[in-house]
Short mmCIF file of C-alpha atoms in Angstrom, two decimals:
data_model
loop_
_atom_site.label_atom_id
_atom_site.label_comp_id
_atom_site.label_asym_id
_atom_site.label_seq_id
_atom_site.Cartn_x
_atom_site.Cartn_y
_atom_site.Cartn_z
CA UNK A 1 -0.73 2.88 -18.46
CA UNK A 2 -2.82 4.62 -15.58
CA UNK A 3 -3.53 3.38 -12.23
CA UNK A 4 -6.39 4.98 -9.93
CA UNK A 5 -6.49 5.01 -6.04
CA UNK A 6 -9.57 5.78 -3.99
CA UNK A 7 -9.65 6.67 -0.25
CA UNK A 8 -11.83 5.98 1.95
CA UNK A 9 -10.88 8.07 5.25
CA UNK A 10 -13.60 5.98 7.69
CA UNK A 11 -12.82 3.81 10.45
CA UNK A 12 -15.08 2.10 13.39
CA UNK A 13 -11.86 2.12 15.77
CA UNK A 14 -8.55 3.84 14.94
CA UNK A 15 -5.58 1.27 15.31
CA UNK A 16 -2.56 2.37 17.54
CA UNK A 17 -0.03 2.41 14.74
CA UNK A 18 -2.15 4.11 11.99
CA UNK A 19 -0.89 7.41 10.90
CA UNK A 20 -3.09 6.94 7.15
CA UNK A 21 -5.80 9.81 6.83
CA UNK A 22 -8.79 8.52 8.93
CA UNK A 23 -11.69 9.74 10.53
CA UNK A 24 -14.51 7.96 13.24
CA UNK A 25 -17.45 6.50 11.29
CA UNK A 26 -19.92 7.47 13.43
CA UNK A 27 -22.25 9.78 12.63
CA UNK A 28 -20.33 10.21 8.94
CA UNK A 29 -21.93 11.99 5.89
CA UNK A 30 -20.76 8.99 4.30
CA UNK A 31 -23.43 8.82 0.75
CA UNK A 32 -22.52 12.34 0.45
CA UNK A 33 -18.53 11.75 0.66
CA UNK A 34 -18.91 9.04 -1.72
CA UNK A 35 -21.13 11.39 -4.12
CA UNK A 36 -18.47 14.05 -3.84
CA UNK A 37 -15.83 11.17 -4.57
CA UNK A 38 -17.63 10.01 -7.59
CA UNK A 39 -17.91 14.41 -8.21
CA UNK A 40 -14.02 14.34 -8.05
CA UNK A 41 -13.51 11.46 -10.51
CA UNK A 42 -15.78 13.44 -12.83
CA UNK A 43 -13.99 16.95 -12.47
CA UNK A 44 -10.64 15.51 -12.98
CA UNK A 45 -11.04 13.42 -16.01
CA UNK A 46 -13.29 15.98 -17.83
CA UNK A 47 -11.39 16.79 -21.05
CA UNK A 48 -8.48 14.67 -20.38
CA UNK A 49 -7.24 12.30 -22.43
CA UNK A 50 -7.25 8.79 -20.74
CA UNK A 51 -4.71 5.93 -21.35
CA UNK A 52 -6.09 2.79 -20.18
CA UNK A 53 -6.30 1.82 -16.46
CA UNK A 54 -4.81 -1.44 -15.80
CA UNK A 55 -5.07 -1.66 -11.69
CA UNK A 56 -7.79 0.22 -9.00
CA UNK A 57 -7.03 -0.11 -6.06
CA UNK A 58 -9.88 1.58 -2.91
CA UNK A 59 -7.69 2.14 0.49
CA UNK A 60 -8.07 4.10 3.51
CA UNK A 61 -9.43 4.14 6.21
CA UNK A 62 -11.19 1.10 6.18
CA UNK A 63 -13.20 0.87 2.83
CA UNK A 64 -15.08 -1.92 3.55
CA UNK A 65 -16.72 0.23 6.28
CA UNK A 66 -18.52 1.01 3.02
CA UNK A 67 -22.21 -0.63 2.76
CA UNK A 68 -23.15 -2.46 -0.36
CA UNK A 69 -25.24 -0.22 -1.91
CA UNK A 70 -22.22 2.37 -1.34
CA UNK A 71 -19.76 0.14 -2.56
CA UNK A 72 -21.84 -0.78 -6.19
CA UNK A 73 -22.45 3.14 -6.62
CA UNK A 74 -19.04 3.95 -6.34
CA UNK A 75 -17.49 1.28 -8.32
CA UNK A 76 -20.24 1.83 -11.07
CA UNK A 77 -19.18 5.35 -11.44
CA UNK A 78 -15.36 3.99 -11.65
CA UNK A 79 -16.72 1.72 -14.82
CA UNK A 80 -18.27 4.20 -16.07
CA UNK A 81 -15.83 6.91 -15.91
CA UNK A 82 -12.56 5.39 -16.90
CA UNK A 83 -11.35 3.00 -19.87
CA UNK A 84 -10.96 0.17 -17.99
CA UNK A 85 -8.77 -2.53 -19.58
CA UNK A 86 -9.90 -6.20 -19.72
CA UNK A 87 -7.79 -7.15 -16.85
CA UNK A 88 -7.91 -4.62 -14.83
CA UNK A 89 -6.77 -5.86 -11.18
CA UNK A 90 -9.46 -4.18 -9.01
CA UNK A 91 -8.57 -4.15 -5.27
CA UNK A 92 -10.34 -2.96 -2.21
CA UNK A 93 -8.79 -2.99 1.29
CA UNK A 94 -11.02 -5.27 3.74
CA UNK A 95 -10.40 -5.20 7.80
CA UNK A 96 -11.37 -9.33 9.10
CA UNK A 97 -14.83 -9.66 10.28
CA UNK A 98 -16.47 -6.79 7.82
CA UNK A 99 -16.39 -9.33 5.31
CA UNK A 100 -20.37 -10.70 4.69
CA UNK A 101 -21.01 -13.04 2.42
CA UNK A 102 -23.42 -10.32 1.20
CA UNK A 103 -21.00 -7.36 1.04
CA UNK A 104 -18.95 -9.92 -1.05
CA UNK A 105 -21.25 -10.50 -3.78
CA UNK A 106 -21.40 -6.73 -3.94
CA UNK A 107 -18.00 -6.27 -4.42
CA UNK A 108 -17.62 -9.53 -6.74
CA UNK A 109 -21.25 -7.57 -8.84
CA UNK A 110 -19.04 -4.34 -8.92
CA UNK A 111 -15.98 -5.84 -10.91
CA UNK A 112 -13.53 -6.43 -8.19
CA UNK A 113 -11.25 -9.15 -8.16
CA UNK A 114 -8.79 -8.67 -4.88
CA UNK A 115 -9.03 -8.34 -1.53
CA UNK A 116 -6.20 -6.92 0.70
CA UNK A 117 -6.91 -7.88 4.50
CA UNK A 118 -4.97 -6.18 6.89
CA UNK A 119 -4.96 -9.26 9.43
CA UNK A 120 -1.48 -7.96 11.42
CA UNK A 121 -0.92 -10.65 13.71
CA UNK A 122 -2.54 -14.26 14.29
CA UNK A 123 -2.23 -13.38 18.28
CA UNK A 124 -5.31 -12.11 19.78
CA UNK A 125 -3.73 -10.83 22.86
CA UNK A 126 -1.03 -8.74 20.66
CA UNK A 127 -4.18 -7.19 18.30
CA UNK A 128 -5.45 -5.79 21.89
CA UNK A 129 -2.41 -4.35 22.12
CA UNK A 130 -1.67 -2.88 18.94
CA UNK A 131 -5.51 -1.38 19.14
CA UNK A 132 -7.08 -3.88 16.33
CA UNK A 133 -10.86 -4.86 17.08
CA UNK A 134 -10.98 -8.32 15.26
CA UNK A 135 -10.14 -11.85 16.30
CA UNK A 136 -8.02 -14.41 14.77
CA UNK A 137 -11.61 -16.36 14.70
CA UNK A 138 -12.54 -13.11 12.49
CA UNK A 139 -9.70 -14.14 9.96
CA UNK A 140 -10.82 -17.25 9.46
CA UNK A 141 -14.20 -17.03 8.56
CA UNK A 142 -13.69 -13.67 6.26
CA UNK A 143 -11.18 -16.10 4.62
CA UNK A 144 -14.01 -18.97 4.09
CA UNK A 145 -16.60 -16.61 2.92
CA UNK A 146 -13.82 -14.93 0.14
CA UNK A 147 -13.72 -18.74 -0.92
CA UNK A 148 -17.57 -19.03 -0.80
CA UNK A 149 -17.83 -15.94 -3.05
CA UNK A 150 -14.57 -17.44 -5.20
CA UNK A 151 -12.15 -14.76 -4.64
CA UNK A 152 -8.97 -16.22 -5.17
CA UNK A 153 -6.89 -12.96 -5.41
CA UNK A 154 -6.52 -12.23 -1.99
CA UNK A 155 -3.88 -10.71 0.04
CA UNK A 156 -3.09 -10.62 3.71
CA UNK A 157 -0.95 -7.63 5.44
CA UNK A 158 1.17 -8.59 8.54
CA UNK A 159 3.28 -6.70 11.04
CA UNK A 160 6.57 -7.48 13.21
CA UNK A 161 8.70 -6.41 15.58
CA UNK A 162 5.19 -5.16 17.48
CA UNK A 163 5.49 -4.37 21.21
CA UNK A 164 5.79 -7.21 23.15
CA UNK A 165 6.39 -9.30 20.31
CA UNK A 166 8.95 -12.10 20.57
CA UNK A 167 10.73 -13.80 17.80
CA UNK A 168 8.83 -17.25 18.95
CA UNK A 169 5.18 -15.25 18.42
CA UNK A 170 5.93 -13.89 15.05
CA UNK A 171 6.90 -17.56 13.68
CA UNK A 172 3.84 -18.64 15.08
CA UNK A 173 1.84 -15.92 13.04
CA UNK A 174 4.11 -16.63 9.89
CA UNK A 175 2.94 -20.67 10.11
CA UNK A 176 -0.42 -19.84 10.56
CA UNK A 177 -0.50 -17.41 7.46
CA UNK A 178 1.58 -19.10 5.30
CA UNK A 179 -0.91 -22.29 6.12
CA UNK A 180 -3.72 -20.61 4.16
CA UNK A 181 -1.60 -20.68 1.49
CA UNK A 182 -3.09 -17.47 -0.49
CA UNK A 183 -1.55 -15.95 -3.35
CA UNK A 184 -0.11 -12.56 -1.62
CA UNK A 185 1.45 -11.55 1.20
CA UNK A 186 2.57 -8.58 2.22
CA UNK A 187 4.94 -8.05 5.70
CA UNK A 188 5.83 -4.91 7.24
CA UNK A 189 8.15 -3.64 10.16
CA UNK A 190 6.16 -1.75 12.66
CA UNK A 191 7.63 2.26 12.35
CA UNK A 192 6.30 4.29 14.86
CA UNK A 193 4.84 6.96 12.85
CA UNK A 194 4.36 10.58 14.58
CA UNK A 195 0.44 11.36 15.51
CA UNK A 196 -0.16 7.98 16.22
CA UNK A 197 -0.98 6.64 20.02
CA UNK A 198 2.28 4.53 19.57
CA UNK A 199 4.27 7.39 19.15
CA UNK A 200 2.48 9.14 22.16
CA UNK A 201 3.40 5.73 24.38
CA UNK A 202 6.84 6.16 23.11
CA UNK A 203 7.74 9.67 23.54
CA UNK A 204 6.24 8.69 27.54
CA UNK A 205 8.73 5.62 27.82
CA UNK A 206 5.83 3.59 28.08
CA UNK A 207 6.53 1.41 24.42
CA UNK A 208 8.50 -1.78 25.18
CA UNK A 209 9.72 -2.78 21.22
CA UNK A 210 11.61 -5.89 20.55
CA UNK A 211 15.27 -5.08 20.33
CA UNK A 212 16.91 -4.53 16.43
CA UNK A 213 18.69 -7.78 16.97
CA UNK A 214 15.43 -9.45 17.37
CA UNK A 215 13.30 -7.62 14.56
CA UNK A 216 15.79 -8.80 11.67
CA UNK A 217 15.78 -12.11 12.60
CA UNK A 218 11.62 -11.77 12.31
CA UNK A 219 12.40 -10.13 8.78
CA UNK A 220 15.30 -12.95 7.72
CA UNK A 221 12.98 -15.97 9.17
CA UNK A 222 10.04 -14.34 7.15
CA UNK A 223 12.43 -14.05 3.60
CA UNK A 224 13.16 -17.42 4.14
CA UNK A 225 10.09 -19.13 5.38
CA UNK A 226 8.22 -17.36 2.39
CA UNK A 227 11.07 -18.17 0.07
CA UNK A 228 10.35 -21.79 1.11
CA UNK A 229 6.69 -22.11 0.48
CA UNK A 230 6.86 -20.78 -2.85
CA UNK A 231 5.91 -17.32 -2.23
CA UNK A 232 8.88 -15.02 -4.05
CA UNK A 233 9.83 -11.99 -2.87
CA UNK A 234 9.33 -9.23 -5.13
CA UNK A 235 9.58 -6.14 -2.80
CA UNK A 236 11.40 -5.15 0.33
CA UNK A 237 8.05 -6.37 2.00
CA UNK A 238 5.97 -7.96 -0.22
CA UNK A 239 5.88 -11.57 -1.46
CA UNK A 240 3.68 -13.32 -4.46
CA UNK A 241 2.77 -17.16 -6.38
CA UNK A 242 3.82 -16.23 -9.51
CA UNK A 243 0.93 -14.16 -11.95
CA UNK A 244 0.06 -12.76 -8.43
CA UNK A 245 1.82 -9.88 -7.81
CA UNK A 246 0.27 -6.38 -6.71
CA UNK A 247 -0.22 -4.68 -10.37
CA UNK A 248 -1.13 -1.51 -8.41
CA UNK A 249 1.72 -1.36 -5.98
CA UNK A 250 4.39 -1.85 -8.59
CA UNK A 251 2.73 1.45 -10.64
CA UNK A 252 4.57 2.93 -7.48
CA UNK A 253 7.51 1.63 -6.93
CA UNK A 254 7.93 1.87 -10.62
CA UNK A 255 7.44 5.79 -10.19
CA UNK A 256 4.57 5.28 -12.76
CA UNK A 257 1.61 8.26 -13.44
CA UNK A 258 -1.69 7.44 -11.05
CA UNK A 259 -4.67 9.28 -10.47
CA UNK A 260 -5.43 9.96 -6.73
CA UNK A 261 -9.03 10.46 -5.40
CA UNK A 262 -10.68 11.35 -1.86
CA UNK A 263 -9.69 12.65 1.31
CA UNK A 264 -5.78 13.07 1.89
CA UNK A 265 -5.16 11.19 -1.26
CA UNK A 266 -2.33 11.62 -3.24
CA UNK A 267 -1.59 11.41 -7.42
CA UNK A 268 0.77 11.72 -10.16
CA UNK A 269 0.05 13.09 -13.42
CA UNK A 270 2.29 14.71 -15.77
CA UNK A 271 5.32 14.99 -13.85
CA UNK A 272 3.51 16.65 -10.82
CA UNK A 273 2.67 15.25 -7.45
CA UNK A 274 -0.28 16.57 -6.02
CA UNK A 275 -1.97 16.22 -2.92
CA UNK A 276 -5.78 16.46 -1.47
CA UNK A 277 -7.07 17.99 1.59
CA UNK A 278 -7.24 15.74 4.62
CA UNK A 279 -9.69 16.57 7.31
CA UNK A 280 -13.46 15.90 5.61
CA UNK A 281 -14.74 19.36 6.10
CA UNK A 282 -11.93 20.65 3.72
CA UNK A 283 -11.91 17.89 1.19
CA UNK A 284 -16.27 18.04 0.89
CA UNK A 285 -16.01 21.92 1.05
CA UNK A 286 -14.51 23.12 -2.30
CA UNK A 287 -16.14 19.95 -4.32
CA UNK A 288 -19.52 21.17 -3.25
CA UNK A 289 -18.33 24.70 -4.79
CA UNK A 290 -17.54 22.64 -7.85
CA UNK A 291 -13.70 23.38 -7.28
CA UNK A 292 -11.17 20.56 -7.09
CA UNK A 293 -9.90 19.85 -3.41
CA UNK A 294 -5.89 20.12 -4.03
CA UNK A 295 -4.20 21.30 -0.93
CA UNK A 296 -0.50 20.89 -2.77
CA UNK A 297 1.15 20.55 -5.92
CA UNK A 298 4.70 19.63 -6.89
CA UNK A 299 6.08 19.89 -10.45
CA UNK A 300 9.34 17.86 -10.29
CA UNK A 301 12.53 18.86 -11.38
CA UNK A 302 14.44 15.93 -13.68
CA UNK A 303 16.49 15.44 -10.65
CA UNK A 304 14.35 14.80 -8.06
CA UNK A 305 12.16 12.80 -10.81
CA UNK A 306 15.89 10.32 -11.35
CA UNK A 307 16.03 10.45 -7.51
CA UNK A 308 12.61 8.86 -7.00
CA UNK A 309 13.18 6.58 -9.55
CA UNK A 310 16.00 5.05 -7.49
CA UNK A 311 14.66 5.15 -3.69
CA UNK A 312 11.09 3.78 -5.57
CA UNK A 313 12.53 1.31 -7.82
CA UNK A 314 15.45 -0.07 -5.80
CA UNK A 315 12.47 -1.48 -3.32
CA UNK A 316 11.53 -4.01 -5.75
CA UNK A 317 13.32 -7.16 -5.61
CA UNK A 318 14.25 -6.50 -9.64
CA UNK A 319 15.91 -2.95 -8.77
CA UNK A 320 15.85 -0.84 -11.56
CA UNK A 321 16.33 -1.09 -14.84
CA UNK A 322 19.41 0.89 -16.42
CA UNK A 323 17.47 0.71 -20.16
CA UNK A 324 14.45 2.17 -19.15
CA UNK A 325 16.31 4.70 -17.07
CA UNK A 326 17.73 5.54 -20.04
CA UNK A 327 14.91 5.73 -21.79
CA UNK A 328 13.26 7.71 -19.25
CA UNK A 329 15.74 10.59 -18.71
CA UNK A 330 18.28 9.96 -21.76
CA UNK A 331 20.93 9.55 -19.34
CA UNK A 332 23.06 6.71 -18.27
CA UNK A 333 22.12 5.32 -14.79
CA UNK A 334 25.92 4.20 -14.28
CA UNK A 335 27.26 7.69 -14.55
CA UNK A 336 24.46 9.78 -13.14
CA UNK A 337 24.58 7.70 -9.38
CA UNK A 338 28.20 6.86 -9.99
CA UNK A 339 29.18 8.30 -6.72
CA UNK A 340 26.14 6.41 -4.62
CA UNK A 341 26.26 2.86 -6.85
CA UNK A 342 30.26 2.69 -5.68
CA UNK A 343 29.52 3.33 -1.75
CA UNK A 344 26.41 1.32 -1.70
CA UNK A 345 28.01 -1.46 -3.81
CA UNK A 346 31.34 -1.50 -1.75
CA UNK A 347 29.14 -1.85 1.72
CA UNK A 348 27.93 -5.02 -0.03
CA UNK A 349 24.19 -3.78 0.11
CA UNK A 350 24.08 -3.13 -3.80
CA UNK A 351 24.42 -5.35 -6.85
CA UNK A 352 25.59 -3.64 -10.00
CA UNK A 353 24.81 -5.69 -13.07
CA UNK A 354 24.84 -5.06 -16.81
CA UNK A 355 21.05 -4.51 -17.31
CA UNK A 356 20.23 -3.24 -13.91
CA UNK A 357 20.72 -2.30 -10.13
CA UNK A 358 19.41 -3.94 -6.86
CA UNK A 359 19.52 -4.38 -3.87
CA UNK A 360 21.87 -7.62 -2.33
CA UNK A 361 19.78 -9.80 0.18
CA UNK A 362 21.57 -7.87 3.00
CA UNK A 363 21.24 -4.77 1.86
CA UNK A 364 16.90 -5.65 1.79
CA UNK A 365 18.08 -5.07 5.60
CA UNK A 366 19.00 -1.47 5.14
CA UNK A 367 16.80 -0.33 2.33
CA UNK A 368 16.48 3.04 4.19
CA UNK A 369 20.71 3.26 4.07
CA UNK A 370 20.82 2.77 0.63
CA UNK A 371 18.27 4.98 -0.72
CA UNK A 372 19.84 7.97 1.91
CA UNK A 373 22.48 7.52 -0.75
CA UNK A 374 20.78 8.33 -3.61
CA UNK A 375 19.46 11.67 -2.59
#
């Protein structure tokens, strides 16, 4: 199996938090980025042997900064370039209020079938703050016209423990989302990231964050709130109806092969990680001298390829799987992370079972502990 991701580095605002390879849309060679994106696709698959794609999945940036005629060229050229299979989950990230009925049809003519909306918080006065330029009003009617256009694969991304943020305000967001009752959700813990204005507010005392008392009793309210309207958790931060589940993001936390295309992206293949060049100028540069733009490669030892299976797989709520560890490596998980699998499990944060290991509820609390130990 083969999963592709597809970045698209434009924004019309850059959000406080956001340390993801990004540029200003304004005055963008954006049809020529997107014909050098399709170039890439080309150059990288020529000769190759391709197993079939199961999940796409175009992030950024804000993709949906894309217009429609952008957004049918480039999705043609993904057709036409890969083996897609029949079900192929095809995602694109969406920001609320870029979401046109129009720009929806495009999407739904170009093959894809989910939307991830990064929505963050259903406060308006808190998306001021954390630097987002839509309304909750904005979330609302991008929801309506999905359902107009009949995507029912859609996905929200929230945020807690923002600045500011009380306990009180982040149940508030979590009734209003879980209201809409979609089929995904996906909840994350703000980290201040470095390069980001947060971090700059921060390193000036100027960042008030909710204390760590306060953020995991947003994360424990959210496990249970979801667990109670019928959305399982699956992932440290991710939650799904059943059949729903992101295809794409479990290629990664499965430490499966993907390809990775545009600026600042990053891929997979054959045991090496590789990355592209970030700023525009460098990514365009070398595709216009019919080069590929790789800024780094990585071939990975076995070790640090067992390693990532652990910290990667032990975020899923299913941990990982000592058979296909096995079957992976041709070593026992049990007596390769002997030494880790006894401290974690004694500190209560790790269940050790006959077919696999995962994380206990409380140790989904200190995911970042645990995996330390595997390294």
């Amino acid at each position: 199996m083969t999963a592709v991701y597809i970045h698209i580095p434009f924004c019309e605002h850059i959000c406080y938090y956001c340390d993801f390879n990004k540029v200003f849309l304004e005055g963008q060679p954006v049809d020529h980025y997107v014909d050098l994106l399709i170039k890439e696709m080309e150059m990288k698959t020529k000769g190759r042997s391709l197993d079939t794609v199961e999940t796409v999945f175009v992030g950024g940036g804000t993709p949906t900064t894309l217009n429609e005629s952008q957004i049918e060229r480039l999705s043609e050229s993904v057709h036409r370039i890969f083996p897609l299979s029949k079900n192929v989950e095809f995602s694109f990230e969406a920001n609320p209020g870029d979401l046109s009925v129009s720009k929806l049809k495009a999407m739904k003519r170009s093959g894809v079938n989910r939307i991830s909306m990064g929505v963050q918080s259903f406060n308006n006065e808190l998306l001021k703050k954390i630097g987002r330029i839509h309304t909750v009003k904005d979330v609302y009617q991008s929801i309506r016209n999905m359902e107009e256009v009949g995507f029912e694969n859609v996905s929200i991304d929230l945020i807690f423990s923002l600045p500011g943020q009380t306990e009180a305000d982040f149940k508030d967001t979590l009734h209003q989302a879980l209201a809409l009752d979609l089929p995904h959700y996906s909840a994350y813990s703000l980290i201040i990231e470095p390069k980001t204005i947060f971090y700059n507010l921060m390193q000036k005392g100027q960042l008030i964050l909710p204390t760590q008392d306060a953020e995991a009793n947003m994360y424990a309210f959210l496990m249970n709130e979801m667990e109670r309207h019928g959305k399982k958790q699956y992932e440290i931060s991710n939650f799904a109806k059943e059949g729903f589940q992101s295809r794409h993001n479990i290629v990664y936390w499965s430490n499966e092969h993907y390809f990775g295309f545009g600026a600042g992206a990053h891929g997979y293949l054959s045991d090496t990680r590789y990355s592209n060049f970030g700023p525009l100028k460098q990514y365009m540069t070398p595709l216009e001298e019919n080069r590929l733009p790789v800024f780094q490669t990585k071939d990975l030892t076995p070790k640090e390829e067992m390693e990532e299976e652990m910290f990667l797989g032990l975020r899923k709520v299913s941990g990982v799987s000592k058979a296909r560890f096995f079957e992976k490596f041709g070593q026992e998980l049990d007596t390769t992370f002997k030494e880790a699998i006894q401290v974690t499990s004694e500190k209560g944060w790790l269940e050790n079972t006959k077919e696999n290991v995962k994380l206990t509820k409380a140790g989904r609390f200190l995911g970042n502990n645990v995996f330390r130990e595997f390294l």
